XYZ file of C-alpha atoms in Angstrom:
445
model
C 92.479 130.943 105.643
C 90.931 127.507 105.314
C 93.382 126.521 102.583
C 96.418 127.432 104.666
C 95.123 125.322 107.554
C 94.950 122.306 105.275
C 98.562 122.688 104.209
C 101.548 121.157 105.975
C 103.646 123.200 108.344
C 107.435 123.394 108.168
C 107.704 120.835 110.989
C 105.354 118.384 109.245
C 107.202 118.675 105.936
C 110.539 118.116 107.694
C 109.204 115.004 109.421
C 107.669 113.531 106.254
C 110.892 114.049 104.284
C 112.972 112.454 107.055
C 110.533 109.539 107.384
C 110.715 108.852 103.622
C 114.485 108.529 103.902
C 114.545 106.550 107.150
C 111.964 103.911 106.177
C 113.222 100.433 105.347
C 116.371 101.527 103.514
C 118.731 101.318 106.479
C 117.815 98.050 108.151
C 120.087 95.717 106.128
C 122.976 98.145 105.689
C 125.038 97.241 108.800
C 125.552 93.716 107.420
C 126.846 94.938 104.069
C 128.943 97.743 105.553
C 130.598 95.186 107.844
C 132.326 93.779 104.745
C 134.141 97.105 104.407
C 134.518 97.823 108.121
C 134.044 100.911 110.241
C 136.216 102.813 107.760
C 132.873 103.179 105.944
C 132.243 106.164 108.239
C 134.228 108.146 105.654
C 131.713 107.048 102.995
C 128.875 108.188 105.256
C 130.418 111.644 105.602
C 131.003 111.986 101.833
C 127.464 110.809 101.098
C 126.039 113.147 103.745
C 127.649 116.155 102.023
C 126.649 114.879 98.566
C 123.074 114.275 99.720
C 122.852 117.747 101.261
C 123.961 119.269 97.944
C 121.393 117.136 96.094
C 118.654 118.013 98.556
C 119.273 121.746 98.265
C 119.414 121.458 94.463
C 116.019 119.727 94.463
C 114.669 122.402 96.777
C 115.621 125.074 94.234
C 114.198 123.089 91.309
C 110.924 122.606 93.146
C 110.675 126.224 94.257
C 111.080 127.792 90.816
C 109.831 125.219 88.289
C 106.334 125.825 86.899
C 106.156 122.622 84.851
C 104.187 119.629 86.215
C 105.678 116.159 86.558
C 108.174 116.464 89.418
C 111.655 115.402 88.357
C 110.496 114.927 84.781
C 109.182 118.501 84.747
C 112.485 119.878 86.074
C 114.446 117.929 83.469
C 112.232 119.119 80.618
C 113.550 122.682 80.973
C 116.989 121.663 79.707
C 116.436 118.375 77.859
C 112.933 118.636 76.408
C 110.289 115.921 76.292
C 112.786 113.076 75.987
C 114.473 114.336 79.156
C 111.094 114.343 80.901
C 110.525 110.741 79.803
C 114.014 109.513 80.758
C 113.834 111.084 84.235
C 110.424 109.549 84.951
C 111.393 106.220 83.385
C 114.645 105.885 85.358
C 112.880 106.904 88.575
C 110.113 104.344 87.979
C 112.650 101.583 87.251
C 114.570 102.450 90.437
C 111.385 102.052 92.509
C 110.647 98.707 90.827
C 114.085 97.521 91.959
C 113.984 99.207 95.376
C 110.687 97.524 96.249
C 112.254 94.107 95.658
C 115.116 95.115 97.983
C 112.605 96.217 100.647
C 110.820 92.859 100.332
C 114.136 91.040 100.766
C 114.837 93.092 103.909
C 111.472 91.963 105.309
C 112.263 88.329 104.494
C 115.662 88.641 106.203
C 114.188 90.012 109.419
C 111.375 87.472 109.193
C 113.964 84.692 109.173
C 115.613 86.224 112.241
C 112.271 86.563 113.981
C 111.465 82.888 113.299
C 115.026 81.861 114.260
C 115.583 80.050 110.980
C 117.629 80.408 107.798
C 116.236 80.465 104.286
C 117.968 79.020 101.256
C 118.503 81.350 98.276
C 115.517 79.796 96.482
C 113.319 80.130 99.585
C 114.368 83.764 99.988
C 113.449 84.431 96.375
C 110.050 82.708 96.623
C 109.115 84.437 99.896
C 110.179 87.778 98.398
C 107.954 87.237 95.371
C 105.046 86.137 97.568
C 105.402 89.296 99.692
C 105.498 91.547 96.619
C 102.320 89.993 95.191
C 100.562 90.089 98.569
C 101.390 93.774 99.041
C 100.053 94.568 95.577
C 96.931 92.428 96.048
C 96.020 94.320 99.216
C 95.908 97.468 97.085
C 93.496 96.082 94.479
C 90.577 97.855 96.165
C 92.439 101.173 96.430
C 94.978 102.916 98.626
C 92.576 103.930 101.386
C 93.980 101.514 103.934
C 97.569 101.169 102.728
C 98.218 104.900 103.110
C 96.954 104.929 106.689
C 98.751 101.704 107.555
C 102.126 102.907 106.228
C 102.020 106.001 108.473
C 101.846 103.605 111.440
C 104.167 100.822 110.288
C 107.041 103.180 109.432
C 107.597 103.598 113.169
C 108.612 99.944 113.278
C 111.869 100.997 111.581
C 112.223 104.529 112.941
C 111.986 103.596 116.636
C 114.754 100.917 116.636
C 117.079 102.978 114.388
C 116.552 106.140 116.421
C 116.710 104.155 119.671
C 120.071 102.555 118.960
C 121.422 105.943 117.851
C 120.668 107.281 121.344
C 120.960 104.430 123.855
C 123.300 102.160 121.906
C 126.304 104.141 123.088
C 125.880 102.752 126.624
C 126.945 99.362 125.229
C 129.492 100.778 122.773
C 133.037 99.351 123.050
C 135.711 101.456 121.279
C 137.997 98.422 121.033
C 135.318 96.451 119.137
C 134.758 99.398 116.792
C 138.502 99.856 116.128
C 139.048 96.143 115.521
C 136.527 96.373 112.669
C 138.170 99.398 111.026
C 139.378 97.680 107.851
C 139.107 93.888 108.270
C 139.930 93.093 104.633
C 142.857 95.517 104.304
C 141.341 97.600 101.491
C 143.142 100.692 100.246
C 141.456 103.937 101.294
C 139.885 104.661 97.886
C 138.625 101.072 97.531
C 137.217 100.986 101.061
C 135.369 104.262 100.596
C 134.219 103.407 97.076
C 132.920 99.974 98.087
C 130.321 101.538 100.378
C 129.412 104.817 98.633
C 126.526 103.390 96.599
C 125.086 101.606 99.635
C 125.190 104.738 101.777
C 123.499 106.718 98.993
C 120.779 104.037 98.839
C 119.717 104.979 102.372
C 119.198 108.643 101.370
C 116.893 107.927 98.430
C 113.760 109.982 99.051
C 115.601 113.220 99.828
C 113.650 114.874 97.005
C 110.384 114.473 98.948
C 110.242 118.043 100.273
C 110.496 119.514 96.773
C 107.909 117.075 95.418
C 105.448 118.088 98.180
C 105.989 121.844 97.892
C 102.424 122.479 96.674
C 101.077 121.089 99.937
C 103.144 123.213 102.340
C 102.757 126.697 103.769
C 105.216 129.316 102.469
C 107.150 126.870 100.215
C 109.922 129.362 99.299
C 110.985 129.368 102.933
C 109.797 125.960 104.138
C 111.137 123.687 101.369
C 114.857 124.619 101.677
C 114.738 124.522 105.487
C 112.861 121.197 105.630
C 115.174 119.677 103.026
C 118.355 120.759 104.802
C 117.223 119.889 108.343
C 115.744 116.485 107.427
C 118.764 115.404 105.371
C 121.219 116.539 108.039
C 119.183 114.887 110.804
C 118.915 111.607 108.904
C 122.666 111.681 108.170
C 123.408 111.991 111.898
C 121.041 109.102 112.716
C 122.551 106.867 110.029
C 126.136 107.489 111.104
C 125.240 107.073 114.769
C 123.167 103.882 114.382
C 125.490 101.932 112.052
C 128.601 102.836 114.039
C 126.918 102.092 117.367
C 126.156 98.579 116.105
C 129.776 98.201 114.940
C 130.898 98.993 118.504
C 128.398 96.639 120.133
C 128.807 93.506 118.004
C 131.951 91.841 116.634
C 132.363 92.326 112.896
C 131.948 88.601 112.176
C 128.583 88.472 113.964
C 127.258 91.395 111.943
C 128.468 89.832 108.694
C 126.635 86.585 109.450
C 123.362 88.296 110.380
C 120.318 88.887 108.178
C 118.787 91.080 110.921
C 121.620 93.248 112.335
C 119.442 95.672 114.316
C 117.619 92.787 115.986
C 120.947 91.151 116.836
C 122.236 94.406 118.364
C 119.141 94.808 120.561
C 119.501 91.171 121.666
C 123.062 91.935 122.801
C 121.930 95.123 124.556
C 118.631 94.213 126.184
C 118.231 90.469 125.775
C 116.738 88.089 123.248
C 113.153 89.232 123.867
C 114.025 92.814 122.914
C 115.824 91.527 119.833
C 112.757 89.521 118.830
C 110.493 92.541 119.294
C 112.772 94.681 117.097
C 112.851 92.018 114.383
C 109.068 91.819 114.474
C 108.749 95.609 114.329
C 111.027 95.793 111.307
C 109.168 93.039 109.454
C 105.986 94.995 110.183
C 107.643 98.207 108.965
C 108.956 96.693 105.725
C 105.599 95.087 104.950
C 103.758 98.379 105.531
C 106.304 100.329 103.526
C 106.069 97.834 100.684
C 102.259 98.006 100.747
C 102.410 101.758 100.190
C 105.295 101.753 97.691
C 103.751 99.083 95.463
C 100.668 101.252 94.992
C 102.774 104.414 94.611
C 104.829 102.673 91.938
C 101.709 101.787 89.947
C 100.583 105.420 90.214
C 103.952 106.653 88.906
C 103.519 104.444 85.830
C 99.866 105.540 85.506
C 100.663 109.265 85.644
C 103.414 108.923 83.043
C 101.114 106.874 80.805
C 98.411 109.552 81.029
C 100.956 112.107 79.804
C 101.714 109.887 76.815
C 105.179 108.920 78.058
C 104.500 105.282 79.032
C 102.330 102.647 77.252
C 98.583 103.293 77.627
C 97.995 100.000 79.420
C 99.506 101.520 82.582
C 96.866 104.280 82.524
C 93.870 101.911 82.570
C 92.133 101.874 85.957
C 89.292 100.011 87.664
C 86.193 101.629 89.183
C 88.235 102.071 92.374
C 90.818 104.063 90.380
C 93.359 101.244 90.687
C 95.723 100.684 87.709
C 95.227 96.922 87.973
C 96.706 95.875 84.619
C 99.731 98.071 85.243
C 100.206 96.498 88.661
C 100.203 93.006 87.155
C 102.847 94.007 84.597
C 104.998 95.590 87.314
C 104.688 92.460 89.462
C 105.824 90.327 86.517
C 108.898 92.586 86.167
C 109.652 92.276 89.890
C 109.210 88.510 89.812
C 111.733 88.225 86.975
C 114.095 90.565 88.821
C 113.886 88.479 92.001
C 114.790 85.319 90.061
C 117.570 87.064 88.105
C 119.288 88.347 91.261
C 119.247 85.130 93.320
C 122.505 85.098 95.316
C 124.204 82.704 97.761
C 123.204 84.926 100.692
C 120.340 87.283 101.367
C 122.787 90.129 102.041
C 124.415 89.706 98.613
C 121.045 89.805 96.861
C 120.104 92.922 98.834
C 123.390 94.627 97.887
C 122.947 93.863 94.184
C 119.419 95.258 94.170
C 120.320 98.313 96.260
C 123.204 99.154 93.929
C 120.975 98.696 90.865
C 118.379 101.014 92.411
C 121.068 103.628 93.057
C 122.417 103.459 89.482
C 118.967 104.028 87.986
C 117.981 106.639 90.586
C 121.013 108.910 90.175
C 120.165 109.357 86.479
C 117.167 111.647 87.169
C 119.216 113.248 89.963
C 121.896 114.209 87.413
C 119.291 115.453 84.927
C 117.614 117.653 87.538
C 120.888 119.116 88.804
C 121.981 119.843 85.239
C 118.634 121.568 84.547
C 118.791 123.974 87.518
C 120.673 126.680 85.592
C 118.106 126.575 82.763
C 115.209 126.692 85.243
C 116.581 129.849 86.867
C 117.160 131.475 83.474
C 113.834 130.550 81.843
C 111.815 131.489 84.911
C 113.765 134.788 85.183
C 114.666 134.254 88.819
C 116.428 137.320 90.175
C 119.770 136.877 91.932
C 118.293 138.559 94.993
C 115.640 135.823 95.209
C 118.047 132.931 94.604
C 121.810 133.376 94.579
C 122.974 132.053 91.208
C 126.537 131.214 92.250
C 125.357 129.199 95.259
C 122.857 127.345 93.075
C 125.468 126.544 90.421
C 127.870 125.324 93.115
C 125.227 123.019 94.630
C 124.235 121.661 91.208
C 127.876 121.083 90.263
C 128.661 119.341 93.570
C 125.555 117.154 93.125
C 126.567 116.090 89.620
C 130.152 115.329 90.669
C 128.938 113.257 93.625
C 126.419 111.330 91.488
C 129.031 110.451 88.882
C 131.426 109.414 91.636
C 128.735 107.147 93.131
C 128.242 105.548 89.696
C 131.955 104.824 89.325
C 132.054 102.981 92.667
C 129.564 100.302 91.571
C 130.887 97.083 90.053
C 130.915 96.654 86.297
C 127.938 94.279 86.081
C 125.727 96.542 88.186
C 126.791 99.682 86.305
C 126.215 98.209 82.857
C 122.932 96.605 83.968
C 121.680 100.025 85.060
C 122.929 101.616 81.841
C 121.273 98.858 79.798
C 117.956 99.414 81.587
C 118.245 103.140 80.812
C 119.146 102.426 77.169
C 116.048 100.218 76.860
C 114.021 103.224 78.018
C 115.579 105.421 75.344
C 114.778 102.798 72.679
C 111.170 102.586 73.907
C 110.798 106.363 73.719
C 112.292 106.628 70.221
C 110.087 103.815 68.889
C 106.950 105.346 70.447
C 107.928 108.832 69.237
C 108.474 107.660 65.649
C 105.229 105.660 65.618
C 103.339 108.673 66.960
C 105.002 110.931 64.389
C 104.087 108.577 61.546
C 100.475 108.366 62.814
C 100.194 112.172 62.833
C 101.606 112.374 59.269
C 99.142 109.732 58.020
C 96.216 111.548 59.705
C 97.263 114.852 58.132
C 97.479 113.207 54.691
C 93.981 111.751 55.128
C 92.611 115.152 56.107
C 94.199 116.742 53.014
């Protein structure tokens, strides 16, 4: 009885999953979507259906898999140990990239809050400083960062949810229609140009499946929480971004590094806009504080399983993987310099697209492994309808590949190159380990 009281309820799991998706991922999107126009609502609808299929696929993987390791464990059923490594590696790389994008979002809203503009070099340097500060605050452990992030996340949720509800009182259909397709893209190009960005905002949809061990009645709760949270977040995203497009002229959104703050300024005055910008800086900083530590733990866990270099598994007396954090920060610093762009929005888009390319790789692996999971775990058709599961997995894979094809060539090949580097690392480590075992056996003989 005591154990069940300590576990999350269905409502709590639904909220946590939705909060992980809402976070800081949405706050820069209106600016980038303005380049495509309000025709991007079609991309939102496609991504909403694709994300629902992915979410329900993850729910099934989480419900029936008995292997540890989250997405890596799911993948191992069909692709073995190398599949486990590649899923964890790609996921870790995507978080490395995503955290830089979150930092850039904070810098953008910080500039709006201070009523100034940063040069590309200034944006890069402030981003790097924020990343290192967030990591440094975790050097003594995650005790405070975990508590702080549960508070700061409301700095993004309240404005996004607020504009989804009250923004329609300031909505002008003529403004929205005038922004439909400002650059005259063909339908396929217009939709494709915003698919990856809309998927970026749904990253985290796997949270319910990952937390299934901590919830009451997971067989029932995980699918419901996954479906309800993803659907609810989809509605909020479509409502908030389109409300802004009907409140502000397209040109104003394009020129803004803090679109939600600008929208609240137009609705309720400059003071309200300032408050929203401050809240979102606070939210991004808190989110980054938590994600930087989480990222180090992802590397640490994989290193302990022998998948990543051992240096990432070394911890201090406070159980902090300090050396791993330094290496990750060096990677992020290089990434920030490598992606310097003329505008903050362009740098954010490049990083968001890179994060999507690397993140859909474990998504594809997991969806492809669902059939094997059901077969190896001998899941009866009465417990889980096979045809429905195969349909969801197939739809997820098709959507993920479609999202990959919509990214530009440089982004796509950069993501593929990063994944290929991971494969090389695994093969080198595997061969070295194999040779070590052979030598040890020869010595014993």
